[in-house]
PDB file of C-alpha atoms in Angstrom:
ATOM      1  CA  MET T 663     -38.015  11.834  33.935  1.00 41.00           C
ATOM      2  CA  THR T 664     -34.157  12.259  34.031  1.00 40.00           C
ATOM      3  CA  GLY T 665     -33.455   9.501  32.215  1.00 43.00           C
ATOM      4  CA  LEU T 666     -35.496  10.301  29.629  1.00 37.00           C
ATOM      5  CA  ALA T 667     -34.455  13.356  29.718  1.00 40.00           C
ATOM      6  CA  LEU T 668     -30.992  11.927  28.850  1.00 38.00           C
ATOM      7  CA  SER T 669     -32.442   9.765  25.925  1.00 41.00           C
ATOM      8  CA  VAL T 670     -33.625  12.759  24.031  1.00 42.00           C
ATOM      9  CA  ALA T 671     -30.321  13.896  21.446  1.00 43.00           C
ATOM     10  CA  ALA T 672     -29.862  17.620  21.664  1.00 46.00           C
ATOM     11  CA  PRO T 673     -31.203  19.203  18.586  1.00 50.00           C
ATOM     12  CA  PRO T 674     -28.396  19.965  15.951  1.00 50.00           C
ATOM     13  CA  ARG T 675     -26.374  23.308  15.981  1.00 52.00           C
ATOM     14  CA  ALA T 676     -27.065  25.497  13.589  1.00 51.00           C
ATOM     15  CA  ARG T 677     -24.788  26.403  10.812  1.00 56.00           C
ATOM     16  CA  ASN T 678     -23.312  29.849  10.595  1.00 59.00           C
ATOM     17  CA  PRO T 679     -23.642  30.899   7.232  1.00 62.00           C
ATOM     18  CA  ARG T 680     -21.219  34.505   7.855  1.00 64.00           C
ATOM     19  CA  ARG T 681     -18.686  31.084   9.070  1.00 65.00           C
ATOM     20  CA  ALA T 682     -19.003  29.338   6.627  1.00 59.00           C
ATOM     21  CA  ARG T 683     -18.442  32.385   3.726  1.00 64.00           C
ATOM     22  CA  ALA T 684     -15.124  33.226   5.745  1.00 66.00           C
ATOM     23  CA  ALA T 685     -14.045  29.502   5.264  1.00 65.00           C
ATOM     24  CA  LEU T 686     -14.493  30.122   2.033  1.00 69.00           C
ATOM     25  CA  PRO T 687     -11.094  31.857   1.030  1.00 73.00           C
ATOM     26  CA  TRP T 688      -9.452  29.693   3.040  1.00 74.00           C
ATOM     27  CA  LEU T 689     -10.660  26.518   1.172  1.00 75.00           C
ATOM     28  CA  LEU T 690      -9.977  28.051  -2.343  1.00 77.00           C
ATOM     29  CA  PRO T 691      -6.112  27.395  -2.418  1.00 77.00           C
ATOM     30  CA  PRO T 692      -6.127  24.082  -1.644  1.00 77.00           C
ATOM     31  CA  LEU T 693      -8.459  23.359  -4.756  1.00 79.00           C
ATOM     32  CA  VAL T 694      -7.066  24.777  -7.188  1.00 80.00           C
ATOM     33  CA  VAL T 695      -3.453  23.006  -6.724  1.00 79.00           C
ATOM     34  CA  LEU T 696      -6.499  19.810  -6.558  1.00 77.00           C
ATOM     35  CA  LEU T 697      -7.833  20.630  -9.556  1.00 78.00           C
ATOM     36  CA  GLY T 698      -4.428  22.099 -11.709  1.00 78.00           C
ATOM     37  CA  PHE T 699      -2.190  19.636 -10.727  1.00 77.00           C
ATOM     38  CA  PHE T 700      -4.679  16.510  -9.799  1.00 77.00           C
ATOM     39  CA  CYS T 701      -7.580  16.571 -11.099  1.00 81.00           C
ATOM     40  CA  TYR T 702      -6.740  18.400 -15.434  1.00 84.00           C
ATOM     41  CA  PRO T 703      -3.856  15.751 -15.781  1.00 83.00           C
ATOM     42  CA  LEU T 704      -5.741  13.054 -14.642  1.00 84.00           C
ATOM     43  CA  ALA T 705      -8.899  14.197 -16.881  1.00 87.00           C
ATOM     44  CA  LEU T 706      -6.006  14.276 -19.717  1.00 86.00           C
ATOM     45  CA  VAL T 707      -5.234  10.980 -19.333  1.00 86.00           C
ATOM     46  CA  ILE T 708      -8.229   9.857 -19.575  1.00 87.00           C
ATOM     47  CA  ARG T 709     -10.285  11.948 -22.135  1.00 87.00           C
ATOM     48  CA  GLN T 710      -6.503  10.642 -24.488  1.00 85.00           C
ATOM     49  CA  SER T 711      -8.008   7.277 -23.624  1.00 86.00           C
ATOM     50  CA  PHE T 712     -10.943   7.456 -25.573  1.00 87.00           C
ATOM     51  CA  VAL T 713      -8.617   9.299 -28.677  1.00 82.00           C
ATOM     52  CA  SER T 714      -6.936   6.925 -30.991  1.00 80.00           C
ATOM     53  CA  ASP T 715      -4.234   7.200 -33.389  1.00 75.00           C
ATOM     54  CA  ASP T 716      -6.362   8.298 -35.933  1.00 76.00           C
ATOM     55  CA  GLY T 717      -7.793  11.415 -33.862  1.00 74.00           C
ATOM     56  CA  GLU T 718     -11.440   9.255 -33.787  1.00 78.00           C
ATOM     57  CA  ILE T 719     -12.951   9.045 -30.346  1.00 83.00           C
ATOM     58  CA  GLY T 720     -14.793   5.936 -28.534  1.00 82.00           C
ATOM     59  CA  PHE T 721     -13.913   2.923 -27.637  1.00 84.00           C
ATOM     60  CA  SER T 722     -11.287   1.230 -30.266  1.00 85.00           C
ATOM     61  CA  VAL T 723      -8.414   1.941 -27.721  1.00 86.00           C
ATOM     62  CA  TRP T 724     -10.138   0.126 -24.998  1.00 89.00           C
ATOM     63  CA  SER T 725     -11.462  -2.785 -26.535  1.00 89.00           C
ATOM     64  CA  GLN T 726      -7.488  -3.105 -27.955  1.00 89.00           C
ATOM     65  CA  VAL T 727      -6.125  -2.549 -24.901  1.00 88.00           C
ATOM     66  CA  LEU T 728      -8.019  -4.712 -22.642  1.00 89.00           C
ATOM     67  CA  SER T 729      -8.544  -7.839 -25.100  1.00 89.00           C
ATOM     68  CA  SER T 730      -4.340  -7.769 -25.299  1.00 89.00           C
ATOM     69  CA  PRO T 731      -2.552 -10.544 -24.122  1.00 91.00           C
ATOM     70  CA  GLU T 732      -0.088  -8.522 -22.980  1.00 90.00           C
ATOM     71  CA  PHE T 733      -1.899  -6.856 -21.114  1.00 91.00           C
ATOM     72  CA  LEU T 734      -4.165  -9.513 -19.456  1.00 91.00           C
ATOM     73  CA  ASP T 735      -0.532 -11.094 -18.563  1.00 92.00           C
ATOM     74  CA  ALA T 736       0.753  -7.380 -16.803  1.00 91.00           C
ATOM     75  CA  ALA T 737      -1.979  -6.826 -15.199  1.00 90.00           C
ATOM     76  CA  TRP T 738      -2.102 -10.897 -13.654  1.00 91.00           C
ATOM     77  CA  ARG T 739       1.703 -10.463 -12.988  1.00 91.00           C
ATOM     78  CA  THR T 740       1.234  -7.298 -11.359  1.00 91.00           C
ATOM     79  CA  VAL T 741      -2.107  -8.425  -8.546  1.00 90.00           C
ATOM     80  CA  ALA T 742       0.064 -11.607  -8.197  1.00 91.00           C
ATOM     81  CA  ILE T 743       3.493 -10.241  -7.049  1.00 91.00           C
ATOM     82  CA  ALA T 744       1.913  -7.246  -5.264  1.00 91.00           C
ATOM     83  CA  LEU T 745      -0.120  -9.879  -3.023  1.00 92.00           C
ATOM     84  CA  GLY T 746       3.117 -11.862  -2.915  1.00 93.00           C
ATOM     85  CA  ALA T 747       5.101  -8.698  -1.428  1.00 93.00           C
ATOM     86  CA  THR T 748       2.165  -8.365   0.941  1.00 92.00           C
ATOM     87  CA  VAL T 749       2.381 -11.253   2.144  1.00 93.00           C
ATOM     88  CA  GLY T 750       5.927 -11.728   2.988  1.00 94.00           C
ATOM     89  CA  CYS T 751       5.996  -8.200   4.032  1.00 92.00           C
ATOM     90  CA  VAL T 752       2.766  -9.155   6.730  1.00 92.00           C
ATOM     91  CA  LEU T 753       4.448 -12.385   7.913  1.00 93.00           C
ATOM     92  CA  LEU T 754       8.233 -11.121   8.202  1.00 91.00           C
ATOM     93  CA  GLY T 755       7.707  -7.587   9.532  1.00 90.00           C
ATOM     94  CA  THR T 756       5.188  -8.918  12.446  1.00 89.00           C
ATOM     95  CA  PHE T 757       7.756 -11.296  13.020  1.00 89.00           C
ATOM     96  CA  LEU T 758      10.071  -8.909  13.674  1.00 87.00           C
ATOM     97  CA  ALA T 759       8.473  -6.259  15.116  1.00 87.00           C
ATOM     98  CA  LEU T 760       7.191  -8.617  17.804  1.00 85.00           C
ATOM     99  CA  VAL T 761      10.788  -9.854  18.414  1.00 85.00           C
ATOM    100  CA  ILE T 762      11.633  -6.053  18.799  1.00 85.00           C
ATOM    101  CA  ALA T 763       8.873  -5.264  20.989  1.00 80.00           C
ATOM    102  CA  PHE T 764       8.614  -8.668  23.392  1.00 79.00           C
ATOM    103  CA  VAL T 765      12.237  -9.773  23.014  1.00 79.00           C
ATOM    104  CA  PRO T 766      13.952  -7.832  25.345  1.00 72.00           C
ATOM    105  CA  PHE T 767      17.926  -8.310  23.638  1.00 74.00           C
ATOM    106  CA  PRO T 768      20.569  -5.591  23.083  1.00 77.00           C
ATOM    107  CA  GLY T 769      20.515  -3.680  19.646  1.00 74.00           C
ATOM    108  CA  ALA T 770      16.521  -3.351  19.965  1.00 73.00           C
ATOM    109  CA  ARG T 771      16.365   0.655  19.603  1.00 74.00           C
ATOM    110  CA  ALA T 772      19.293   0.433  17.111  1.00 79.00           C
ATOM    111  CA  LEU T 773      17.204  -1.768  14.470  1.00 77.00           C
ATOM    112  CA  SER T 774      14.014   0.044  15.230  1.00 75.00           C
ATOM    113  CA  ARG T 775      16.231   3.180  14.364  1.00 77.00           C
ATOM    114  CA  LEU T 776      17.506   1.150  11.217  1.00 79.00           C
ATOM    115  CA  VAL T 777      14.324   0.633   9.872  1.00 75.00           C
ATOM    116  CA  ASP T 778      13.410   4.818  10.285  1.00 72.00           C
ATOM    117  CA  THR T 779      16.127   4.587   7.533  1.00 77.00           C
ATOM    118  CA  VAL T 780      15.377   2.126   5.460  1.00 75.00           C
ATOM    119  CA  LEU T 781      11.750   4.273   4.653  1.00 75.00           C
ATOM    120  CA  ALA T 782      14.126   6.747   3.099  1.00 78.00           C
ATOM    121  CA  PHE T 783      15.835   4.656   1.280  1.00 80.00           C
ATOM    122  CA  PRO T 784      15.153   4.857  -2.462  1.00 82.00           C
ATOM    123  CA  SER T 785      13.563   1.491  -4.170  1.00 81.00           C
ATOM    124  CA  PHE T 786      16.337   1.660  -6.883  1.00 80.00           C
ATOM    125  CA  LEU T 787      18.825   1.048  -4.198  1.00 83.00           C
ATOM    126  CA  ILE T 788      17.369  -2.584  -2.880  1.00 82.00           C
ATOM    127  CA  ALA T 789      17.705  -3.035  -6.705  1.00 81.00           C
ATOM    128  CA  LEU T 790      20.567  -2.295  -7.260  1.00 83.00           C
ATOM    129  CA  ALA T 791      22.081  -4.344  -4.693  1.00 82.00           C
ATOM    130  CA  PHE T 792      20.359  -7.182  -5.433  1.00 82.00           C
ATOM    131  CA  THR T 793      22.308  -6.861  -8.204  1.00 82.00           C
ATOM    132  CA  PHE T 794      25.773  -6.848  -6.923  1.00 81.00           C
ATOM    133  CA  LEU T 795      24.331  -9.463  -4.864  1.00 80.00           C
ATOM    134  CA  TYR T 796      22.655 -11.842  -6.976  1.00 78.00           C
ATOM    135  CA  GLY T 797      23.570 -11.033 -10.972  1.00 73.00           C
ATOM    136  CA  SER T 798      24.361 -12.635 -13.493  1.00 70.00           C
ATOM    137  CA  ALA T 799      28.143 -11.010 -12.515  1.00 65.00           C
ATOM    138  CA  GLY T 800      27.136 -10.495  -8.483  1.00 64.00           C
ATOM    139  CA  LEU T 801      28.385 -12.511  -5.849  1.00 68.00           C
ATOM    140  CA  VAL T 802      26.313 -15.238  -5.505  1.00 71.00           C
ATOM    141  CA  GLY T 803      25.517 -15.146  -8.864  1.00 65.00           C
ATOM    142  CA  GLY T 804      22.098 -17.423 -10.356  1.00 64.00           C
ATOM    143  CA  GLY T 805      19.619 -16.445 -13.061  1.00 67.00           C
ATOM    144  CA  PHE T 806      16.782 -16.198 -10.498  1.00 73.00           C
ATOM    145  CA  LEU T 807      17.235 -12.571  -9.638  1.00 78.00           C
ATOM    146  CA  TYR T 808      16.364 -11.675 -13.493  1.00 80.00           C
ATOM    147  CA  SER T 809      12.476 -13.698 -12.572  1.00 81.00           C
ATOM    148  CA  HIS T 810       9.026 -12.918 -10.926  1.00 83.00           C
ATOM    149  CA  TRP T 811      11.002 -14.501  -7.736  1.00 87.00           C
ATOM    150  CA  GLY T 812      13.504 -11.821  -7.999  1.00 86.00           C
ATOM    151  CA  VAL T 813      11.321  -9.532  -7.729  1.00 89.00           C
ATOM    152  CA  LEU T 814       8.996 -10.410  -5.525  1.00 91.00           C
ATOM    153  CA  LEU T 815      12.030 -10.935  -3.206  1.00 90.00           C
ATOM    154  CA  ALA T 816      13.461  -7.545  -4.120  1.00 89.00           C
ATOM    155  CA  GLU T 817      10.077  -6.364  -2.958  1.00 91.00           C
ATOM    156  CA  ILE T 818       9.692  -7.734   0.827  1.00 92.00           C
ATOM    157  CA  THR T 819      13.077  -6.763   1.270  1.00 88.00           C
ATOM    158  CA  PHE T 820      12.332  -3.216   0.293  1.00 90.00           C
ATOM    159  CA  TYR T 821       7.958  -2.542   1.937  1.00 91.00           C
ATOM    160  CA  THR T 822       8.719  -5.111   4.695  1.00 90.00           C
ATOM    161  CA  PRO T 823       9.327  -1.490   7.026  1.00 88.00           C
ATOM    162  CA  PHE T 824       5.779   0.131   5.882  1.00 88.00           C
ATOM    163  CA  VAL T 825       4.248  -3.257   7.657  1.00 89.00           C
ATOM    164  CA  MET T 826       6.962  -3.587  10.458  1.00 88.00           C
ATOM    165  CA  ARG T 827       6.878   0.273  12.105  1.00 85.00           C
ATOM    166  CA  PRO T 828       3.359   0.492  12.799  1.00 85.00           C
ATOM    167  CA  ALA T 829       3.390  -2.834  13.999  1.00 87.00           C
ATOM    168  CA  LEU T 830       5.951  -1.438  16.039  1.00 85.00           C
ATOM    169  CA  ALA T 831       3.920   1.267  17.114  1.00 83.00           C
ATOM    170  CA  ALA T 832       0.827  -1.003  17.544  1.00 83.00           C
ATOM    171  CA  PHE T 833       2.411  -3.275  20.612  1.00 82.00           C
ATOM    172  CA  GLY T 834       4.005  -0.515  22.058  1.00 78.00           C
ATOM    173  CA  GLN T 835       0.330   0.917  23.035  1.00 77.00           C
ATOM    174  CA  VAL T 836      -0.782  -2.784  24.279  1.00 74.00           C
ATOM    175  CA  SER T 837      -0.995  -2.926  27.616  1.00 69.00           C
ATOM    176  CA  PRO T 838       1.416  -4.110  30.323  1.00 69.00           C
ATOM    177  CA  ASP T 839      -1.350  -5.089  32.768  1.00 65.00           C
ATOM    178  CA  GLN T 840      -3.140  -7.108  30.049  1.00 66.00           C
ATOM    179  CA  LEU T 841      -0.516  -9.232  29.214  1.00 68.00           C
ATOM    180  CA  ALA T 842       0.014  -9.695  33.365  1.00 66.00           C
ATOM    181  CA  VAL T 843      -3.551 -10.591  33.776  1.00 68.00           C
ATOM    182  CA  ALA T 844      -3.628 -13.108  30.565  1.00 64.00           C
ATOM    183  CA  ALA T 845      -0.578 -14.644  31.790  1.00 63.00           C
ATOM    184  CA  SER T 846      -1.352 -14.790  34.737  1.00 67.00           C
ATOM    185  CA  LEU T 847      -5.116 -16.962  33.897  1.00 64.00           C
ATOM    186  CA  GLY T 848      -2.836 -19.702  33.032  1.00 65.00           C
ATOM    187  CA  ALA T 849      -3.186 -17.912  28.984  1.00 63.00           C
ATOM    188  CA  ARG T 850      -0.106 -19.277  26.684  1.00 69.00           C
ATOM    189  CA  PRO T 851       1.701 -16.797  24.943  1.00 67.00           C
ATOM    190  CA  TRP T 852       0.765 -18.129  21.359  1.00 72.00           C
ATOM    191  CA  ARG T 853      -3.273 -17.546  22.764  1.00 73.00           C
ATOM    192  CA  VAL T 854      -2.293 -13.625  24.305  1.00 71.00           C
ATOM    193  CA  LEU T 855      -0.496 -13.015  20.983  1.00 73.00           C
ATOM    194  CA  ARG T 856      -4.072 -14.168  19.356  1.00 72.00           C
ATOM    195  CA  GLN T 857      -6.220 -12.917  22.087  1.00 69.00           C
ATOM    196  CA  VAL T 858      -4.691  -9.247  23.280  1.00 73.00           C
ATOM    197  CA  VAL T 859      -1.766  -8.612  21.599  1.00 77.00           C
ATOM    198  CA  PHE T 860      -3.273  -8.909  17.435  1.00 78.00           C
ATOM    199  CA  PRO T 861      -6.685  -7.775  18.009  1.00 78.00           C
ATOM    200  CA  GLU T 862      -5.013  -4.455  19.099  1.00 76.00           C
ATOM    201  CA  ALA T 863      -2.780  -4.544  16.269  1.00 79.00           C
ATOM    202  CA  LEU T 864      -4.997  -5.379  13.621  1.00 81.00           C
ATOM    203  CA  PRO T 865      -5.874  -1.855  12.100  1.00 80.00           C
ATOM    204  CA  SER T 866      -2.308  -0.978  11.899  1.00 82.00           C
ATOM    205  CA  LEU T 867      -1.597  -4.027  10.513  1.00 84.00           C
ATOM    206  CA  ALA T 868      -4.070  -3.388   8.025  1.00 83.00           C
ATOM    207  CA  SER T 869      -3.167  -0.304   7.094  1.00 81.00           C
ATOM    208  CA  GLY T 870       0.745  -1.455   6.690  1.00 85.00           C
ATOM    209  CA  ALA T 871      -0.663  -4.321   4.481  1.00 87.00           C
ATOM    210  CA  CYS T 872      -2.566  -2.260   2.082  1.00 84.00           C
ATOM    211  CA  LEU T 873      -0.076   0.597   1.884  1.00 85.00           C
ATOM    212  CA  THR T 874       2.211  -2.345   0.958  1.00 89.00           C
ATOM    213  CA  MET T 875       0.104  -3.194  -1.525  1.00 88.00           C
ATOM    214  CA  LEU T 876      -0.579  -0.021  -2.980  1.00 87.00           C
ATOM    215  CA  LEU T 877       3.288   0.646  -3.113  1.00 89.00           C
ATOM    216  CA  ALA T 878       3.989  -2.917  -4.732  1.00 90.00           C
ATOM    217  CA  MET T 879       0.977  -2.727  -7.299  1.00 89.00           C
ATOM    218  CA  ASN T 880       2.459   0.800  -8.293  1.00 89.00           C
ATOM    219  CA  GLU T 881       5.887  -0.229  -7.832  1.00 88.00           C
ATOM    220  CA  PHE T 882       8.537   0.658 -10.923  1.00 87.00           C
ATOM    221  CA  GLY T 883      11.852   1.153 -10.129  1.00 85.00           C
ATOM    222  CA  ILE T 884      12.289  -1.897  -8.463  1.00 88.00           C
ATOM    223  CA  VAL T 885      11.620  -4.118 -11.580  1.00 87.00           C
ATOM    224  CA  LEU T 886      13.400  -1.753 -14.019  1.00 86.00           C
ATOM    225  CA  PHE T 887      16.172  -1.504 -12.615  1.00 84.00           C
ATOM    226  CA  ILE T 888      16.559  -5.130 -11.886  1.00 83.00           C
ATOM    227  CA  GLY T 889      15.719  -5.924 -15.891  1.00 78.00           C
ATOM    228  CA  ALA T 890      13.474  -9.132 -15.509  1.00 77.00           C
ATOM    229  CA  LYS T 891      12.653  -9.036 -19.105  1.00 77.00           C
ATOM    230  CA  ASP T 892       9.400 -11.281 -18.661  1.00 80.00           C
ATOM    231  CA  VAL T 893       8.362  -9.565 -15.675  1.00 85.00           C
ATOM    232  CA  ILE T 894       6.034  -7.092 -16.834  1.00 88.00           C
ATOM    233  CA  THR T 895       3.723  -5.084 -14.827  1.00 90.00           C
ATOM    234  CA  LEU T 896       1.070  -2.552 -15.426  1.00 91.00           C
ATOM    235  CA  PRO T 897       3.452   0.612 -14.544  1.00 91.00           C
ATOM    236  CA  MET T 898       6.486  -1.391 -17.214  1.00 91.00           C
ATOM    237  CA  LEU T 899       3.531  -1.243 -19.689  1.00 91.00           C
ATOM    238  CA  VAL T 900       2.811   1.815 -19.173  1.00 91.00           C
ATOM    239  CA  TYR T 901       5.998   2.759 -19.786  1.00 90.00           C
ATOM    240  CA  THR T 902       6.733   0.643 -22.901  1.00 89.00           C
ATOM    241  CA  LYS T 903       4.324   2.055 -24.751  1.00 88.00           C
ATOM    242  CA  GLY T 904       4.160   5.555 -23.233  1.00 86.00           C
ATOM    243  CA  ILE T 905       8.168   6.525 -23.854  1.00 86.00           C
ATOM    244  CA  VAL T 906       8.946   2.979 -26.189  1.00 86.00           C
ATOM    245  CA  THR T 907       7.235   2.809 -28.548  1.00 85.00           C
ATOM    246  CA  PHE T 908       5.644   6.283 -28.372  1.00 87.00           C
ATOM    247  CA  ASP T 909       1.582   4.319 -28.049  1.00 87.00           C
ATOM    248  CA  TYR T 910      -0.048   7.019 -26.057  1.00 88.00           C
ATOM    249  CA  PRO T 911      -3.728   6.231 -26.146  1.00 90.00           C
ATOM    250  CA  ALA T 912      -2.656   2.182 -25.103  1.00 90.00           C
ATOM    251  CA  ALA T 913      -0.610   3.988 -22.598  1.00 90.00           C
ATOM    252  CA  CYS T 914      -2.930   6.045 -20.869  1.00 91.00           C
ATOM    253  CA  ALA T 915      -5.850   3.257 -20.920  1.00 91.00           C
ATOM    254  CA  ILE T 916      -3.685   1.270 -18.609  1.00 92.00           C
ATOM    255  CA  ALA T 917      -2.173   4.222 -16.893  1.00 92.00           C
ATOM    256  CA  VAL T 918      -6.554   4.470 -15.799  1.00 92.00           C
ATOM    257  CA  VAL T 919      -6.880   1.156 -15.442  1.00 91.00           C
ATOM    258  CA  ASN T 920      -3.202   1.057 -12.694  1.00 90.00           C
ATOM    259  CA  VAL T 921      -5.621   4.144 -11.308  1.00 89.00           C
ATOM    260  CA  LEU T 922      -8.913   2.543 -10.801  1.00 90.00           C
ATOM    261  CA  LEU T 923      -7.224  -0.573  -9.584  1.00 88.00           C
ATOM    262  CA  SER T 924      -5.125   1.837  -6.475  1.00 85.00           C
ATOM    263  CA  LEU T 925      -8.854   2.890  -5.659  1.00 86.00           C
ATOM    264  CA  ALA T 926     -10.572   0.170  -5.559  1.00 86.00           C
ATOM    265  CA  LEU T 927      -7.499  -1.620  -3.402  1.00 81.00           C
ATOM    266  CA  TYR T 928      -7.960   2.195  -1.595  1.00 79.00           C
ATOM    267  CA  GLY T 929     -11.495   1.140  -0.486  1.00 82.00           C
ATOM    268  CA  THR T 930     -10.963  -2.566   0.753  1.00 76.00           C
ATOM    269  CA  TYR T 931      -8.484  -0.837   3.048  1.00 72.00           C
ATOM    270  CA  ARG T 932     -10.665   1.912   4.531  1.00 76.00           C
ATOM    271  CA  TRP T 933     -13.627  -0.980   4.870  1.00 76.00           C
ATOM    272  CA  ALA T 934     -10.893  -3.555   6.324  1.00 66.00           C
ATOM    273  CA  VAL T 935      -9.884  -0.152   8.862  1.00 66.00           C
ATOM    274  CA  ALA T 936     -13.122   0.396   9.811  1.00 72.00           C
ATOM    275  CA  LYS T 937     -13.984  -2.857  10.574  1.00 66.00           C
ATOM    276  CA  ALA T 938     -11.202  -3.992  12.785  1.00 58.00           C
ATOM    277  CA  VAL T 939     -11.484  -0.554  14.818  1.00 60.00           C
ATOM    278  CA  LYS T 940     -14.859  -1.578  15.154  1.00 64.00           C
ATOM    279  CA  GLY T 941     -14.040  -4.888  16.825  1.00 52.00           C
ATOM    280  CA  GLY T 942     -10.800  -5.328  17.853  1.00 48.00           C
ATOM    281  CA  GLY T 943     -11.623  -3.123  21.176  1.00 44.00           C
ATOM    282  CA  ARG T 944     -13.712  -6.147  22.248  1.00 41.00           C
ATOM    283  CA  ALA T 945     -10.637  -8.928  22.623  1.00 39.00           C
ATOM    284  CA  VAL T 946     -10.654 -10.597  25.410  1.00 34.00           C
ATOM    285  CA  VAL T 947      -8.441 -13.814  26.553  1.00 34.00           C
ATOM    286  CA  ASP T 948     -10.758 -16.693  28.240  1.00 36.00           C
ATOM    287  CA  ALA T 949      -8.539 -18.654  30.394  1.00 31.00           C
ATOM    288  CA  ALA T 950     -10.916 -20.722  31.785  1.00 30.00           C
TER     289      ALA T 950
END
């Protein structure tokens, strides 16, 4: 009887209409700010993307933009650079976080603080520093800086701390007892990392990777300051259409595509993190 009673779900609490009405005034200010500063401008951009230069409303702007080789090349290059920067940041950031978290050496705390400082820098400083180092008149020289490889290297340099910081926090939450038990069972260091450390840190790594890809996909300052003429991404194409050629309908259509790509990536990020949190806590070391 006791087990039967415990298995019965408790009835949901009835909502208090008076409390809901009392909370409504507190919801209005953030709702007004959201509608006025985000939804309304976004609605204007979407509307403008369906209005041609002649004032006709239709899909002519979208058909012209989506079939343009310039747009297709920019979309492909944006995704390729964002994916490459994310992979590079995950590999480099995870390696540096592992070294700082598990390899004791003098200056580890200072290096961790330096990472926090780099997070506050604007992205164009990295591009400016790379210009002084690898530009045509820089210390090292060479023309690779003005290619997609230069943009990719600059983005990896700038966005690695965005992966490294959550990875450091996740590695710091791993219990030393788990590592000691795994080592006492004869597990090698790589096996401990694969079956104990990485499953615990997977949600943080996924979060940092998706944040990096979102930022890299919408990066504008690095590409603009490096001045790579052959590297045209979607944000650069929006700038070119809207500011240089004054083609506002095309610029709005490209901006909407960029927003949709970002939303799709954010949805993928939420799915990946939820899946990682659901299955990450059940990993154990099987040293038999």
